[in-house]
mmCIF file of C-alpha atoms and ligand atoms in Angstrom:
data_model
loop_
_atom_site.group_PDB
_atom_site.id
_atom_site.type_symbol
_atom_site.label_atom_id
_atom_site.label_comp_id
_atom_site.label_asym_id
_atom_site.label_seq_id
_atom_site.Cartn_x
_atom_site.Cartn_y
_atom_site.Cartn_z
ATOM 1 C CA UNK A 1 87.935 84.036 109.882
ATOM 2 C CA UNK A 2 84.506 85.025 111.355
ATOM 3 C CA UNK A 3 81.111 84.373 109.790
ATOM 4 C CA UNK A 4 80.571 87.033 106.906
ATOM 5 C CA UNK A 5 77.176 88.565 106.617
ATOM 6 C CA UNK A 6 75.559 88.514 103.282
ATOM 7 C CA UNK A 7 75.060 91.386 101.903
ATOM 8 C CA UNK A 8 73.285 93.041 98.499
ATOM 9 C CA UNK A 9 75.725 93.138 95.740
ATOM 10 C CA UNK A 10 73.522 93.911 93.124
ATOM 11 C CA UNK A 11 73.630 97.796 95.366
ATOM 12 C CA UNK A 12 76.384 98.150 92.830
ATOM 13 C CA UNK A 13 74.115 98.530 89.996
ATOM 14 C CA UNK A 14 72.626 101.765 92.077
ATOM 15 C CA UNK A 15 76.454 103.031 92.384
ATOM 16 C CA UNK A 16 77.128 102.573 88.662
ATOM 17 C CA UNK A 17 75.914 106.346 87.694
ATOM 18 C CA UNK A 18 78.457 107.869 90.041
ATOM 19 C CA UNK A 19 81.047 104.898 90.472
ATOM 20 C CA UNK A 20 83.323 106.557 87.901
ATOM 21 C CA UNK A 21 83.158 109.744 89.174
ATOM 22 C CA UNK A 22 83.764 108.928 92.654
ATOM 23 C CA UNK A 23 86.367 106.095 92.261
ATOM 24 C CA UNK A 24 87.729 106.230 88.679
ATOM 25 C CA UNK A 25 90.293 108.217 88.235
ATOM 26 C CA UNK A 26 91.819 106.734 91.492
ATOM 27 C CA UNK A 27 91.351 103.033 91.033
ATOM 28 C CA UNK A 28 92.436 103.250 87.501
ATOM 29 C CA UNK A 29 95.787 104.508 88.320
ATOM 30 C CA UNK A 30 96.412 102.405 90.745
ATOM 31 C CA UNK A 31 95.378 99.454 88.994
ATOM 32 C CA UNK A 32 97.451 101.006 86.037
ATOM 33 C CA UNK A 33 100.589 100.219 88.019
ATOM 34 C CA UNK A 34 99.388 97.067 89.368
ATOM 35 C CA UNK A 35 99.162 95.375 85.831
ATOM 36 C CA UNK A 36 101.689 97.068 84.113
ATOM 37 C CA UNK A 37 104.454 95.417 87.362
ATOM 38 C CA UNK A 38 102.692 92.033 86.289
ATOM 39 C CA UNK A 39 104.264 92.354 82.591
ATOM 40 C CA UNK A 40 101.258 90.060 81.313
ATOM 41 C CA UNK A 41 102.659 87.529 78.579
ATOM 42 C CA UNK A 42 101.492 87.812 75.045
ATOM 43 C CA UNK A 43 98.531 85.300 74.204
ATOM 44 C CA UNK A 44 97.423 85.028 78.535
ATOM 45 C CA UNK A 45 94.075 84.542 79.567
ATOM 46 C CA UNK A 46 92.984 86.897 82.312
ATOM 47 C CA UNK A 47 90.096 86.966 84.580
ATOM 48 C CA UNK A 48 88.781 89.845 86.463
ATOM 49 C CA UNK A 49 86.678 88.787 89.557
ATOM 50 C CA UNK A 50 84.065 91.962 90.549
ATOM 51 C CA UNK A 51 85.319 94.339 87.244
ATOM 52 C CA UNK A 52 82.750 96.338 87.752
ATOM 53 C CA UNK A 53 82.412 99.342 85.535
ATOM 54 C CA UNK A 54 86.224 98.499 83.824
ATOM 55 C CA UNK A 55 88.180 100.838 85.680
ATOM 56 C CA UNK A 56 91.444 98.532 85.291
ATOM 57 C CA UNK A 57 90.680 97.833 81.480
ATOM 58 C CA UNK A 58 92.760 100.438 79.786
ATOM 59 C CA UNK A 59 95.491 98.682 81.920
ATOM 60 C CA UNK A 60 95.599 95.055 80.391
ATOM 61 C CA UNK A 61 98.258 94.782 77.313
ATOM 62 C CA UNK A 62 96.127 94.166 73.702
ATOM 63 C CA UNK A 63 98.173 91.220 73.444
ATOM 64 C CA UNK A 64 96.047 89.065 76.195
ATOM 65 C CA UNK A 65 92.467 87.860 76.536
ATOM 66 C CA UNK A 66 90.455 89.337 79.234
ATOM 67 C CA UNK A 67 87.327 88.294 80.499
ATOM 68 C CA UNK A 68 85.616 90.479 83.647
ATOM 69 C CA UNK A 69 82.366 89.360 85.157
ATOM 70 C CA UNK A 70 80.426 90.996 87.599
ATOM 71 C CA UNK A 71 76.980 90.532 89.293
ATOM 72 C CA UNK A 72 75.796 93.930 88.925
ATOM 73 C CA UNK A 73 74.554 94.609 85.483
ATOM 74 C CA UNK A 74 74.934 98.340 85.851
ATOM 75 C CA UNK A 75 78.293 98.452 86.325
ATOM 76 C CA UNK A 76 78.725 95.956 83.052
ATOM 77 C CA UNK A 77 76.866 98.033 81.202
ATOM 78 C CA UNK A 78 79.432 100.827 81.632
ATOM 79 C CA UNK A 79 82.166 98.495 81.469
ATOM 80 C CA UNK A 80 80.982 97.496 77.622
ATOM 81 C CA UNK A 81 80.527 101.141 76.893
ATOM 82 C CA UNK A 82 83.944 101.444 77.446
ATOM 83 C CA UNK A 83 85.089 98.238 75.530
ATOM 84 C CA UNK A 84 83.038 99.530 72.597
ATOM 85 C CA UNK A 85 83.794 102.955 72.663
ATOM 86 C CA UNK A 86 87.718 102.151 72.569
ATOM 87 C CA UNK A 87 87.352 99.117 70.045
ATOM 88 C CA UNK A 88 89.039 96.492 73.235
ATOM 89 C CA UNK A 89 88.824 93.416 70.974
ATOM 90 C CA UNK A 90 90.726 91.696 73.944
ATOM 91 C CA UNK A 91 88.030 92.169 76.423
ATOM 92 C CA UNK A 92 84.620 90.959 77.072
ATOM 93 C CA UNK A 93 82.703 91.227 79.937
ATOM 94 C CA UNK A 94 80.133 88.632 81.487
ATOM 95 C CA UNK A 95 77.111 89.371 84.301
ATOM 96 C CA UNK A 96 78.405 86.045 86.472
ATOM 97 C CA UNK A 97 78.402 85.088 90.437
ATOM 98 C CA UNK A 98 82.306 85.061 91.584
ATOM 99 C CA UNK A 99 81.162 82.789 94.086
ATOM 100 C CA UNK A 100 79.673 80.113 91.408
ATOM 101 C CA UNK A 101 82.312 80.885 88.467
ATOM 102 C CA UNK A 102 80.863 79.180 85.175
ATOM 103 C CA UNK A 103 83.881 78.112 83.994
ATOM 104 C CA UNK A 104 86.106 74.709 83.855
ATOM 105 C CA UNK A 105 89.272 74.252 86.036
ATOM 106 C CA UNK A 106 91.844 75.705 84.889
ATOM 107 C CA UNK A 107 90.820 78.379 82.341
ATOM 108 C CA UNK A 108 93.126 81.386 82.829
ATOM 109 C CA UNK A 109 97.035 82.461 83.605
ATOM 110 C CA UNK A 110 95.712 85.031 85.717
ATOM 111 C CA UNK A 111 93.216 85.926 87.782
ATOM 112 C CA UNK A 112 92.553 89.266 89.396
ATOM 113 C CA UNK A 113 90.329 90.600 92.217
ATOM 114 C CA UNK A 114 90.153 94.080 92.570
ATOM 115 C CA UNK A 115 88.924 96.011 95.580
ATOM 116 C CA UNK A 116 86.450 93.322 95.335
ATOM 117 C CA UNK A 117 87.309 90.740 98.177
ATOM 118 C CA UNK A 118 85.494 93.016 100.683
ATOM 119 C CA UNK A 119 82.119 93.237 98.752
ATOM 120 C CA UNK A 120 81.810 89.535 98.264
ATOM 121 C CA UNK A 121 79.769 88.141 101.057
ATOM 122 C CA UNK A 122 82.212 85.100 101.083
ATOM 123 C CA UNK A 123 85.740 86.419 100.094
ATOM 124 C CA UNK A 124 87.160 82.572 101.444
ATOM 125 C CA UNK A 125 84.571 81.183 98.948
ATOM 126 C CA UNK A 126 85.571 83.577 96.038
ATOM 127 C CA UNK A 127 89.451 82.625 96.548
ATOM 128 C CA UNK A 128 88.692 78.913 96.035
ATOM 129 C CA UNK A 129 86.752 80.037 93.111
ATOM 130 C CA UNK A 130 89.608 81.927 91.944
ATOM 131 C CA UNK A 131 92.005 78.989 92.373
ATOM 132 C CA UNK A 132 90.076 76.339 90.888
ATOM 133 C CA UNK A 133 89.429 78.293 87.235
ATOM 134 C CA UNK A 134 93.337 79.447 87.503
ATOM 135 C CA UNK A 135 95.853 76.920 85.685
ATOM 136 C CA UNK A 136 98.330 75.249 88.332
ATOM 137 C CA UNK A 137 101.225 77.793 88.999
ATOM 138 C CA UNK A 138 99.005 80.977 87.259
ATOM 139 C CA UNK A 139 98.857 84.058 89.663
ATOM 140 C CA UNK A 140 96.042 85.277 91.310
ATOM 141 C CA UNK A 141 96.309 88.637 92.086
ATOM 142 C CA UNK A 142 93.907 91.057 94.901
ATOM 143 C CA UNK A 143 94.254 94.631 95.459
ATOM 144 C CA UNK A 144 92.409 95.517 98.841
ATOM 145 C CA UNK A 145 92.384 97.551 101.582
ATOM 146 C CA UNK A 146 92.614 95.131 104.791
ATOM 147 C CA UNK A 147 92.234 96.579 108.827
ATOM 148 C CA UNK A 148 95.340 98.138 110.093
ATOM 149 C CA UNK A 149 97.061 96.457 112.594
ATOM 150 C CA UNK A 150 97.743 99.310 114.395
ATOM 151 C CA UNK A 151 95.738 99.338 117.500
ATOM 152 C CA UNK A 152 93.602 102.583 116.914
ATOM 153 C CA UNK A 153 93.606 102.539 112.762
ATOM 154 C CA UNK A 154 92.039 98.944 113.409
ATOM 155 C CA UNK A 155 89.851 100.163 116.128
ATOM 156 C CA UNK A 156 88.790 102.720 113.733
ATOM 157 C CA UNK A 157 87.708 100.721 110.838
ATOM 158 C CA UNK A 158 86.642 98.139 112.479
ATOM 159 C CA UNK A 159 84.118 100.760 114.427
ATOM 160 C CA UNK A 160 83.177 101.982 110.894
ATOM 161 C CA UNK A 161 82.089 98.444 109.619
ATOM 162 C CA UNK A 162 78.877 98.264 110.092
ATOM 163 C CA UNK A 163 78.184 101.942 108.311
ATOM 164 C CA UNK A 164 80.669 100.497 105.312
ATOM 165 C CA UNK A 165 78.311 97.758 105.210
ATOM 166 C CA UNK A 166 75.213 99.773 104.503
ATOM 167 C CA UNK A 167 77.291 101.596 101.734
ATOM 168 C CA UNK A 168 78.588 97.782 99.841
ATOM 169 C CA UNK A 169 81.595 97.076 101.523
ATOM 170 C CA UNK A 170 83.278 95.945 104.816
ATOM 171 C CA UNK A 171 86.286 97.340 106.434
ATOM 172 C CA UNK A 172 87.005 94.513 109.189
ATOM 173 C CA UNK A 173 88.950 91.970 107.177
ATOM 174 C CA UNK A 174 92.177 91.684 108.536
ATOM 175 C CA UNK A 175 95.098 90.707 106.330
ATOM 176 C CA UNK A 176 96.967 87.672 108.194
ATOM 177 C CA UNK A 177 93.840 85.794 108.518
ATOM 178 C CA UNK A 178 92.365 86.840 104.921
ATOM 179 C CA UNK A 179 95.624 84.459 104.158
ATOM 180 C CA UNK A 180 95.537 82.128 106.294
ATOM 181 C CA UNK A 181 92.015 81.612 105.495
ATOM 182 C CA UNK A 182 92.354 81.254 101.617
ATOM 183 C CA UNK A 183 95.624 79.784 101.893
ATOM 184 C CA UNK A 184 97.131 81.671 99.342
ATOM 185 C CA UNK A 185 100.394 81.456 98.101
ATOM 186 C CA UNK A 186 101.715 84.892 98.400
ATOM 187 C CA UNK A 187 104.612 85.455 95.901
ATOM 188 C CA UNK A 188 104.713 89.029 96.817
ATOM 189 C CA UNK A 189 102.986 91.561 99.221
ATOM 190 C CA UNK A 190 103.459 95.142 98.924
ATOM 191 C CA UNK A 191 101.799 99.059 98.874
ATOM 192 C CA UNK A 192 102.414 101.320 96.468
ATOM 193 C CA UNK A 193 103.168 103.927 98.301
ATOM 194 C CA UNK A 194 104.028 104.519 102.337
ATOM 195 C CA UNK A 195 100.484 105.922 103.317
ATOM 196 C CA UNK A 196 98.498 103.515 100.672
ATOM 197 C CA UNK A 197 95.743 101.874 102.709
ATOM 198 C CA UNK A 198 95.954 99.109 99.873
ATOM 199 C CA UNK A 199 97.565 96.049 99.829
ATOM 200 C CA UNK A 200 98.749 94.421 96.090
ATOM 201 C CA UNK A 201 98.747 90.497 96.844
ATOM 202 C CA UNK A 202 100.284 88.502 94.033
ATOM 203 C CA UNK A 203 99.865 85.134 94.931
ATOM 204 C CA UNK A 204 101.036 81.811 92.672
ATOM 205 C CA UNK A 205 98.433 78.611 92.283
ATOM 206 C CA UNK A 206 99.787 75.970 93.800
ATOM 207 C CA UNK A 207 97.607 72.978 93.602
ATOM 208 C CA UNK A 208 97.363 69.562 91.565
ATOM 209 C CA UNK A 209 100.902 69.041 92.797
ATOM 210 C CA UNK A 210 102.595 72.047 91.174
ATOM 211 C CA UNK A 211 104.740 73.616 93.294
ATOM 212 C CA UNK A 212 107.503 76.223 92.019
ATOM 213 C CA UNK A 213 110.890 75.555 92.655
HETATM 214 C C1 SAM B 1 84.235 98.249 94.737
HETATM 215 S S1 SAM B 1 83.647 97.578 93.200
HETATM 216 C C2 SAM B 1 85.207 97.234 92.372
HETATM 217 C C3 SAM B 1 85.066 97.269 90.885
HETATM 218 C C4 SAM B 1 86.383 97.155 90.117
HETATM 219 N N1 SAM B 1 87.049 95.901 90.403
HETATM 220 C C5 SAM B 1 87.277 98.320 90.448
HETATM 221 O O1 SAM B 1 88.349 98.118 91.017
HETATM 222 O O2 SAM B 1 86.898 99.456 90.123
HETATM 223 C C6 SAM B 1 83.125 95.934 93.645
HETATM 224 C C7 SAM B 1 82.450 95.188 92.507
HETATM 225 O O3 SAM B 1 82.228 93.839 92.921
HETATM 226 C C8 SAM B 1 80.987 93.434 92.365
HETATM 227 N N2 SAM B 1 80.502 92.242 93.070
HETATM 228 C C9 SAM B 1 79.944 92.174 94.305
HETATM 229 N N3 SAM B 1 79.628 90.913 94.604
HETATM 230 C C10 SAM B 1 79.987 90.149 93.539
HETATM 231 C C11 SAM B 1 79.895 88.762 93.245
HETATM 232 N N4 SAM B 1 79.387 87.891 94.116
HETATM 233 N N5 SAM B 1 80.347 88.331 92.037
HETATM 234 C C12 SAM B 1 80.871 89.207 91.147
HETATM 235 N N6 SAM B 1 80.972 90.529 91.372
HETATM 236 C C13 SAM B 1 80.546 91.001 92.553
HETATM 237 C C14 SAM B 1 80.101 94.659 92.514
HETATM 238 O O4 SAM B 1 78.959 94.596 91.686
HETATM 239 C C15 SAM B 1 81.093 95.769 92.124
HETATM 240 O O5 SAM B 1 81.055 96.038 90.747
#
């Protein structure tokens, strides 16, 4: 994988006003689907990388823990408006770098990254982060959209990637090597529909010797 740029996250905290107007109703049905396929166990601890304003929250089973940091204190802001406003005693949210997580190996059963991998300015670095604070054999989960392989789709986003960039995200990551550069254990790799420019990656965490049989 190619040297990422850096780039501004905290621009995020300028989207937050119109974030849920623009990408809401969209993102939270597709994340919707995402969780509900995952059939979270009763008592799991859950980690949302990048949660931004919350727009998976109504998603996530009352019967779990879930804890969603982001770096942009905007978006939080909205995030806890909506954990207030709805009573979510199951969620919490935390203004934290998903590059530098603050928490022990280990911590969680899950760990989620949602359209988020693209925004990081080290998506390689995030994924270790991800797998170190995820228990051995928990599932860490991404929802992104990754460059076509088709010739001109690719050609096409990849041409748009430096404008994307301006706006907070990058459209040049490429799917096979976004794998092969986190290693990531990919249980299962789908779309949910035909035309869906996202890809659901549901990946298990193999590591201190745990490997499912
Ligand atoms: C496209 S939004 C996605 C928000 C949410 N996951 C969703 O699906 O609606 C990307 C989020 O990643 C956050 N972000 C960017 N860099 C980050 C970092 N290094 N650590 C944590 N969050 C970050 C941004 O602030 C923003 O809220």
């Amino acid at each position: 994988m190619g040297e990422i740029e850096a780039h501004e996250s905290k621009l995020y905290s300028d989207f937050a006003p119109f974030y849920d107007k623009v990408f809401g109703k969209i993102f939270s049905s597709r994340l919707r689907r995402v969780i509900g396929d995952l059939h979270i166990p009763k008592g799991a601890r859950v980690l949302e990388l990048g949660a931004g304003t919350g727009t998976s929250f109504p998603a996530y089973p009352r019967h779990c823990e879930v804890v969603g940091i982001d770096v942009a204190p905007d978006m939080l802001a909205r995030a806890q408006g909506k954990i207030k406003a709805n009573g979510w005693s199951h969620l919490k949210v935390l203004e934290m770098d998903a590059l530098n997580l603050e928490f022990p190996d280990d911590s969680f059963d899950y760990v989620m990254a949602f359209h988020v991998v693209t925004v990081v300015p080290d998506p390689v670095r995030m994924m270790e982060e991800a797998k170190r604070v995820c228990r051995p054999g928990g599932s860490i989960v991404v929802v992104n959209h990754f460059t076509s392989d088709f010739p001109l789709l690719g050609l096409l986003t990849e041409t748009l990637d430096p404008v994307t960039r301006r706006l907070g995200w990058r459209t040049n990551l490429k799917l096979g090597p976004f794998i092969e550069a986190t290693e990531l254990e990919v249980e299962k790799a789908y779309k949910l529909s035909k035309l869906s420019l996202y890809t659901v990656l549901v990946g298990s965490n193999q590591k201190n010797g745990y490997h499912r049989v």
